[in-house]
């Protein structure tokens, strides 16, 4: 077939036809290639069908976790008026920036405090910029007392703040990252700034990879060209080869454009790969032509080149294409695109090498005197002969190396963390360090819950899980919906706790629902919630340990189904759960303040004691409330002393009994000063606060007793706050209902689904995906490369022999990864198939040239084949290695890993070819049946198809 | 193009060819006249649906019943959605609000200085909900005038805390009410656009109100809220005692 084609091609009009078609295709490709759109969706790199990754995606869709941009600012003192003023201005400007839905900073977070006139006063936390030292100290003290602000929006040491920017739906993260940077830099030119969160991290990964590719690709191509020029000293020939490679790249891009496939950052490395790998095909054709053209007329030299060299080149090219096509077995869409379209580029380059280049050679009648690459040729010959002559030593050495490789391959770490995506010292890594330094960590594990979260009992279940996990030493902070609801309850009712009825939960949630910070905790339908646990460690192994603990605790604390029971229905199991709930709550409150949670169990009996409430406190609070604007009746207008009098009487009357008794009491006390309507209005207004004050006084007394027994050393306002929190925990635990674990099918059972998710879980999913992708694509590539080799050499055994250097290479490279601690990730998972496909080319060329002269034995075959193919193989290996090595000079971590390892692999593959093939060869010839020749060739040139041009 | 589309086109063309006018006292006179018209009624009663649309989320609708007396007193009652139904608010001053929470059966007084946040997730901030008269907040110039409209350009007065630095207002000449307000920050960036359409008038044309209002928040991904008036009454004779905590608690 090749002969017929070679004859067809060496007709003038056919050669011109081929050239014309290529020119037209190239022109069309240029036009189409410029229309390829970029795809900057980093989430597209997440594997499909992985349950961990699917949960992560779902959670992100529901809660927009990746749409939160975090800006950290470090300063000597963030309470300085000048700093606060700039923070206020930056907050306002960010809020007014298109694409930002909401901004939360220390300056605008809403703070509420009791108003002396009644109710609460709500202000931004930094409402007025402090004007003097006293005001600065007051502000500092106020902020220090806000647990939900400290360690989240401002660091405990007052040297750093964190700005939360919630992006509007559909905002482009790249654009938004740019806008946020601009505003913050404008207001804080002198401070150190840190950029974290999804939009900044994805922007960094995308931008650094794109910038590396844009910056380094021209250099890689230039170096490849330089090496080729130095090796072949033939500008026209090298130009022709590069032209056909360039058309191959453009054609591949044009096909992408036609199919509507977008250009992703992995495809950005395609030009380097095609230039480094694809140019070899043209070089082999060209070299063979120059060798033949020294002795044969042009048309005949072209025909012989096509007949002899093209099949070897096609076989070699097919293995590379198959290696790349094996990416189709992966579950990551952009990698599949990369494999498919790089393979299209390889096939196009291959096709051009065996059609376009010979056509141009025929038409232009290029001729070159062959120079010598004598030193390289001699070195290759010596290398192959060494392997033949010291077989035992080499066999032992290579076997040892392979064994060591196999042993270290087992140590390749598959656990992934952020260092898989960016290097130490990069902006996201610096932001992580900043977060760890000032805000207790940067990594979050989340628990995704599906349940009826409108039920207070379910919110307490959420609280219980949060409390239990927060007791882990490695967990530095917890954010969850019960806390937000409790905070709202405090603002509207004065009690920081989960309310008692579903109607109260629904009301509070409705008032909060549109707050983007709350939207990250619970969906509007209250069917799904997300708990955020901030982790102290960042290293993959430690994170995985915490992750396992959180998963275990989630399984323990969240049953598959619950039923709501009242106190009377709860039984012993329910009472135990109530006690456990309280123990966890109190322990969590202690741990959050750095107090020993172990003291809780020993102090619990103090809560059983009957301690009378402080009636003076009740009287004082009642008097204040009755005189406040919240009281529906203006008692002061009836009698100035009436609020105080009534308060004293109510406090001394004991806990409120029934409505009628209270009405009677009010009637008696107000007497003729009030009509029936006024009494009713006062009764309606008073009932709830009166009940609340008594409850709180009773809980406060128990809290004081508990605190006294705990031995915790807390004093001043901090002790008052702790006492208040404990009394709220006691009130919360007196809730009327409980979510008791039950069997899923039981009557009244409510299903609960809990899944642990977050970046660490996604990293685990990615690790699993990288491992399975590696295996799948490797098996795919191995099978198909073997098939191609067996077909080409007409023998399975030779197919295996030819594949052996690449398999050895894989062992060495993966062993090296294990030894050096390089992790298996998305990038390195591409390595095996790439190396298998491209590396086997060398053995194909060497085996195709393998033929001993009659009676000269295998040494002669090794020496001749090495001498003839060696220079081209090494030049190609060096080209590929240098091309990929240049990618390691960039910032992008995945590119660095792939670049460095591929470079090493190609050099190892070339060396292994010259050592292993001569060592394992058992036949004097592995070449295909002799093509029918137009005329005899000089001895030594008949069976090489891959030798470089001799000058 | 539908009728509304034609009308908008005519409006735009009219405004485009409007003759630029020099800033003078006329701007202030026009805005003061608007204030007088808007406060002409002794009291007003509205029922409207307030729907907020945000990309990527399903629209949320609230139905509100609002009583206004004078320029200060307001009572609001949530009729829907179910979770908020029965919640009542009393506003006695810009920063003096009382809220009755039916699930707790109690009134909470909230003195709020947080004015620029969206009311219940809508595009309307508390500032925009509260403003009744403009002349005391803004100094206005007549920027342009056409046959059908005045275009005012207003700057916030020194000492005023209203969130927006600059406001542009297109006032119809026929009823002397605005059909578009645009709010800008100090850098000239447009932050919100308020469309007011479908004016109905009562009291011999002395009091008019738009039956459809749409406020677009450009900074929040063009989130917008549409308020559709369902019922409107003027001068119902509502007493001051309606605007007390006692009345709020008893829903009288």
Tab-separated table of C-alpha atoms in Angstrom, chain A residues 99 165 199 233 294 357 641 693 752 792 806 903:
chain	number	residue	atom	x	y	z
A	99	UNK	CA	-20.852	41.456	41.152
A	165	UNK	CA	-16.873	39.132	49.920
A	199	UNK	CA	-12.411	33.021	43.569
A	233	UNK	CA	22.217	22.133	10.658
A	294	UNK	CA	22.765	11.247	-1.768
A	357	UNK	CA	6.838	16.615	3.698
A	641	UNK	CA	-43.305	55.131	90.934
A	693	UNK	CA	-36.997	36.973	83.679
A	752	UNK	CA	-31.767	12.425	58.341
A	792	UNK	CA	3.500	-3.869	13.372
A	806	UNK	CA	8.917	2.008	28.635
A	903	UNK	CA	11.446	15.234	31.043
